[in-house]
Amino acid sequence: MHTPLIAGNWKMNKAIEEAVNLVREMRPGLNEVPGVDKVLCPPFTALAAVKELLEPTTIKLGAQNMYWEEKGAYTGEISPLMLKDLCQYVILGHSEQRQYFGETDDRVNKKIKAALAHSLIPIVCVGENLAQNEAGQTEAVVGGQVRGCLAGLSAEQVRGLIIAYEPLWAIGTGRPATGVGANAVIGQTIRGTIGDLYDKATAQTVRVQYGGSVNPKNVAEFMSQVEIDGALVGGASLKAADFVEIVRISAQVKEASS
Ligand code: PGA
């Protein structure tokens, strides 16, 4: 039985003042929910301000991306050294990075290794697009992403990761996967691939989230699935009441099923 992890991916939203206001709004409600790891992932520019607001709370902080080098002539990039004093988590391989900015499994693999070397916990995103889904390629695509992203990692390193299954056709569309469908991909393909690469214990230990149009109305459907350990929430994490409700319901559902 894993502690569920609910992360809010704010994407490219919220300037510093807006971020501060949003955190102030959701902080009391989030802080009081026990039994769930709660993570906010604002844009880089708001990390320092949000960090201060979260210091006296149980809420953790994550970044949305990272480069693998520690420092140097990489204009525009942010390194693990810069993040490790600010946050505990980092989202890597998000589908929007893959789609618009040329992110690849090989690059994600380098980023995961760099994050782990600096004690940042990677939230590694995988997921198939609509055409791949309709062509019955989900297992091949997602399994391939898992293999590519985890290449060269030890079982111990993999156990410390978070994987987020985010089918592209469900992200920002208001058309989520079904709980049963996401559970099957996570259990068979994601944990199945990790079981093949490592062992059953490692496959069971790694926490796997679902992401894609999660909201307060559907989160229970996902959290009641045995293979799903949490959610990566985009749009609904920008609304304080909705995000607090998602975290609250997640805690209740996992408590009831434990
Ligand atoms: P969504 O985004 O909840 O708005 O669908 C999820 C994500 O991209 O992480």
Coordinates of C-alpha atoms and ligand atoms in Angstrom, one line a residue:
M1 CA 0.0 0.0 0.0
H2 CA 1.6 3.2 -1.2
T3 CA 1.1 6.7 0.1
P4 CA -0.8 8.4 -2.7
L5 CA 0.9 11.4 -4.4
I6 CA -1.1 14.2 -5.9
A7 CA 0.8 16.7 -7.8
G8 CA -0.5 20.0 -9.4
N9 CA 1.2 20.8 -12.7
W10 CA 0.6 24.5 -13.2
K11 CA 2.2 24.5 -16.6
M12 CA 3.0 27.9 -18.0
N13 CA 0.6 29.7 -15.7
K14 CA 0.8 32.2 -12.8
A15 CA 3.2 35.1 -12.5
I16 CA 4.8 35.4 -9.0
E17 CA 2.0 37.4 -7.4
E18 CA -0.7 35.2 -8.9
A19 CA 1.2 32.1 -7.7
V20 CA 1.4 33.5 -4.2
N21 CA -2.3 34.2 -4.1
L22 CA -3.2 30.7 -5.3
V23 CA -1.0 29.1 -2.7
R24 CA -2.4 31.2 0.0
E25 CA -5.8 30.1 -1.0
M26 CA -5.2 26.4 -1.2
R27 CA -2.6 26.0 1.6
P28 CA -4.9 25.7 4.7
G29 CA -7.1 23.1 3.0
L30 CA -4.2 21.1 1.5
N31 CA -2.1 21.1 4.7
E32 CA -4.7 19.5 6.8
V33 CA -5.2 16.4 4.6
P34 CA -3.3 13.5 6.1
G35 CA -2.0 10.4 4.4
V36 CA -1.3 11.9 1.0
D37 CA 1.9 13.4 -0.5
K38 CA 0.9 16.8 -1.9
V39 CA 3.2 18.5 -4.5
L40 CA 2.8 21.9 -6.2
C41 CA 4.7 22.4 -9.5
P42 CA 4.6 26.1 -10.4
P43 CA 6.8 27.6 -13.1
F44 CA 10.5 28.2 -12.3
T45 CA 10.0 31.9 -11.7
A46 CA 7.5 31.3 -8.8
L47 CA 9.5 28.5 -7.0
A48 CA 11.3 30.7 -4.6
A49 CA 8.2 32.6 -3.5
V50 CA 6.1 29.5 -3.2
K51 CA 8.9 27.7 -1.3
E52 CA 8.6 30.3 1.5
L53 CA 4.9 29.9 1.8
L54 CA 5.1 26.1 2.0
E55 CA 7.9 25.9 4.5
P56 CA 5.7 25.6 7.6
T57 CA 3.4 23.1 5.8
T58 CA 3.3 19.4 4.7
I59 CA 3.1 20.5 1.1
K60 CA 6.1 19.8 -1.1
L61 CA 7.4 21.6 -4.2
G62 CA 8.3 20.5 -7.7
A63 CA 9.7 22.0 -10.9
Q64 CA 8.3 21.2 -14.4
N65 CA 11.6 20.4 -16.2
M66 CA 15.3 20.5 -15.8
Y67 CA 18.5 20.2 -17.8
W68 CA 21.0 17.4 -16.9
E69 CA 24.2 19.5 -16.7
E70 CA 25.1 21.1 -13.4
K71 CA 26.2 24.4 -14.9
G72 CA 27.8 26.1 -17.9
A73 CA 27.1 27.6 -21.3
Y74 CA 23.5 26.3 -21.7
T75 CA 21.5 29.6 -22.2
G76 CA 18.0 29.3 -21.0
E77 CA 18.3 26.1 -19.0
I78 CA 17.9 25.3 -15.3
S79 CA 20.2 22.7 -13.6
P80 CA 19.6 20.2 -10.8
L81 CA 22.0 22.3 -8.6
M82 CA 19.7 25.3 -9.0
L83 CA 16.6 23.2 -8.2
K84 CA 17.8 21.1 -5.3
D85 CA 17.7 24.0 -2.8
L86 CA 14.2 25.0 -4.0
C87 CA 12.2 21.8 -4.4
Q88 CA 12.0 18.1 -3.8
Y89 CA 10.4 16.9 -7.1
V90 CA 10.9 17.5 -10.8
I91 CA 8.5 16.6 -13.7
L92 CA 10.5 15.1 -16.6
G93 CA 9.3 14.1 -20.0
H94 CA 6.0 15.8 -19.9
S95 CA 4.1 15.2 -23.2
E96 CA 4.1 19.0 -23.9
Q97 CA 7.9 19.0 -23.7
R98 CA 7.9 15.9 -26.0
Q99 CA 5.4 17.5 -28.4
Y100 CA 6.6 21.1 -28.7
F101 CA 10.2 21.1 -27.5
G102 CA 11.7 17.9 -28.9
E103 CA 12.0 16.0 -25.6
T104 CA 13.0 12.4 -26.2
D105 CA 13.3 9.3 -24.0
D106 CA 17.1 9.5 -24.3
R107 CA 17.1 13.1 -22.9
V108 CA 14.6 12.2 -20.2
N109 CA 16.9 9.3 -19.2
K110 CA 19.8 11.7 -18.8
K111 CA 17.6 14.1 -16.8
I112 CA 16.4 11.3 -14.5
K113 CA 20.0 10.3 -13.7
A114 CA 21.0 13.9 -13.0
A115 CA 17.9 14.5 -10.8
L116 CA 18.6 11.4 -8.8
A117 CA 22.2 12.3 -8.4
H118 CA 21.1 15.5 -6.7
S119 CA 18.3 13.9 -4.6
L120 CA 15.5 15.3 -6.6
I121 CA 12.6 12.9 -7.1
P122 CA 11.6 12.7 -10.8
I123 CA 8.0 12.5 -11.9
V124 CA 8.5 10.7 -15.2
C125 CA 5.7 11.2 -17.7
V126 CA 4.8 8.6 -20.3
G127 CA 1.7 8.2 -22.5
E128 CA 0.5 7.4 -26.0
N129 CA -1.3 9.8 -28.4
L130 CA -4.7 9.3 -29.9
A131 CA -3.6 7.8 -33.2
Q132 CA -1.3 5.3 -31.4
N133 CA -4.2 4.5 -29.0
E134 CA -6.6 3.9 -31.8
A135 CA -4.1 1.8 -33.7
G136 CA -3.6 -0.5 -30.7
Q137 CA -0.1 0.7 -30.1
T138 CA -0.4 1.8 -26.5
E139 CA 1.5 -1.1 -25.0
A140 CA 4.4 -0.8 -27.5
V141 CA 4.6 3.0 -27.1
V142 CA 4.3 3.2 -23.4
G143 CA 6.5 0.2 -22.8
G144 CA 9.1 1.7 -25.1
Q145 CA 9.0 5.0 -23.2
V146 CA 9.5 3.2 -19.9
R147 CA 12.5 1.2 -21.3
G148 CA 14.0 4.3 -22.8
C149 CA 13.6 6.5 -19.8
L150 CA 14.8 4.0 -17.3
A151 CA 17.8 2.7 -19.3
G152 CA 20.9 2.1 -17.1
L153 CA 19.1 2.8 -13.8
S154 CA 19.5 0.5 -10.9
A155 CA 16.4 -1.2 -9.3
E156 CA 17.0 0.9 -6.2
Q157 CA 16.9 4.1 -8.3
V158 CA 13.7 3.0 -10.1
R159 CA 12.0 2.3 -6.7
G160 CA 12.4 5.9 -5.8
L161 CA 10.8 7.3 -8.9
I162 CA 7.3 8.5 -9.6
I163 CA 5.9 7.6 -13.0
A164 CA 2.9 9.4 -14.4
Y165 CA 0.8 7.7 -17.1
E166 CA -0.7 10.5 -19.1
P167 CA -2.4 9.5 -22.3
L168 CA -2.1 12.6 -24.6
W169 CA -5.7 12.4 -25.8
A170 CA -6.8 12.8 -22.1
I171 CA -4.6 15.9 -21.3
G172 CA -6.5 19.1 -21.2
T173 CA -9.3 17.7 -23.3
G174 CA -11.9 17.0 -20.6
R175 CA -11.9 13.5 -21.9
P176 CA -10.1 11.4 -19.3
A177 CA -9.2 7.7 -19.6
T178 CA -11.4 5.4 -17.6
G179 CA -10.2 4.2 -14.3
V180 CA -10.2 0.6 -15.5
G181 CA -8.4 1.6 -18.7
A182 CA -5.7 3.5 -16.9
N183 CA -5.3 0.8 -14.3
A184 CA -4.7 -1.8 -17.1
V185 CA -2.0 0.2 -18.8
I186 CA -0.3 1.0 -15.5
G187 CA -0.5 -2.6 -14.2
Q188 CA 0.2 -4.5 -17.4
T189 CA 2.4 -2.2 -19.4
I190 CA 4.2 0.1 -16.9
R191 CA 4.6 -2.3 -14.0
G192 CA 4.9 -5.2 -16.4
T193 CA 7.8 -3.6 -18.3
I194 CA 9.5 -2.7 -15.0
G195 CA 9.0 -6.3 -13.8
D196 CA 10.7 -7.5 -17.0
L197 CA 13.5 -5.1 -16.7
Y198 CA 14.1 -5.5 -12.9
D199 CA 11.9 -7.7 -10.7
K200 CA 8.4 -7.9 -9.3
A201 CA 9.2 -6.1 -6.1
T202 CA 10.5 -3.1 -8.0
A203 CA 7.5 -3.0 -10.3
Q204 CA 5.2 -3.0 -7.2
T205 CA 7.3 -0.4 -5.3
V206 CA 7.4 2.4 -7.8
R207 CA 4.5 4.8 -7.5
V208 CA 2.5 5.4 -10.6
Q209 CA 0.1 8.3 -11.1
Y210 CA -2.6 8.8 -13.6
G211 CA -2.9 12.2 -15.4
G212 CA -5.2 13.7 -17.9
S213 CA -8.4 15.7 -17.2
V214 CA -8.5 14.7 -13.5
N215 CA -11.1 16.7 -11.6
P216 CA -13.0 16.4 -8.3
K217 CA -15.8 14.5 -10.0
N218 CA -13.6 11.7 -11.5
V219 CA -10.6 11.4 -9.1
A220 CA -12.3 8.7 -7.0
E221 CA -12.6 6.5 -10.1
F222 CA -8.9 6.6 -10.5
M223 CA -7.9 6.4 -6.9
S224 CA -10.0 3.4 -6.3
Q225 CA -7.9 1.4 -8.8
V226 CA -5.3 -0.9 -7.2
E227 CA -2.5 0.1 -9.6
I228 CA -3.0 3.8 -9.4
D229 CA -1.1 5.6 -6.6
G230 CA -2.0 9.2 -7.3
A231 CA -2.7 11.9 -9.9
L232 CA -0.8 14.5 -11.9
V233 CA -3.4 17.3 -12.2
G234 CA -3.1 20.1 -14.7
G235 CA -6.1 22.4 -15.2
A236 CA -7.9 21.6 -12.0
S237 CA -4.7 22.4 -10.0
L238 CA -5.1 26.0 -10.9
K239 CA -8.4 26.2 -9.0
A240 CA -7.8 26.2 -5.2
A241 CA -11.1 24.6 -4.2
D242 CA -10.9 21.9 -6.9
F243 CA -7.3 20.9 -6.1
V244 CA -8.0 20.7 -2.3
E245 CA -11.1 18.6 -3.1
I246 CA -9.1 16.3 -5.3
V247 CA -6.5 15.8 -2.5
R248 CA -9.3 15.3 0.1
I249 CA -11.1 12.7 -2.0
S250 CA -7.9 10.9 -2.9
A251 CA -7.1 10.5 0.8
Q252 CA -10.6 9.3 1.6
V253 CA -10.6 6.7 -1.2
K254 CA -7.2 5.3 -0.4
E255 CA -8.1 5.2 3.3
A256 CA -11.3 3.3 2.6
S257 CA -9.6 0.8 0.4
S258 CA -6.6 0.1 2.8
Ligands
PGA1 P1 -4.9 18.2 -17.3 O1 -3.2 18.1 -17.5 O2 -5.2 17.8 -15.9 O3 -5.2 19.7 -17.6 O4 -5.4 17.3 -18.3 C1 -2.5 17.1 -16.9 C2 -1.1 17.2 -17.2 O5 -0.7 17.6 -18.3 O6 -0.2 16.9 -16.4

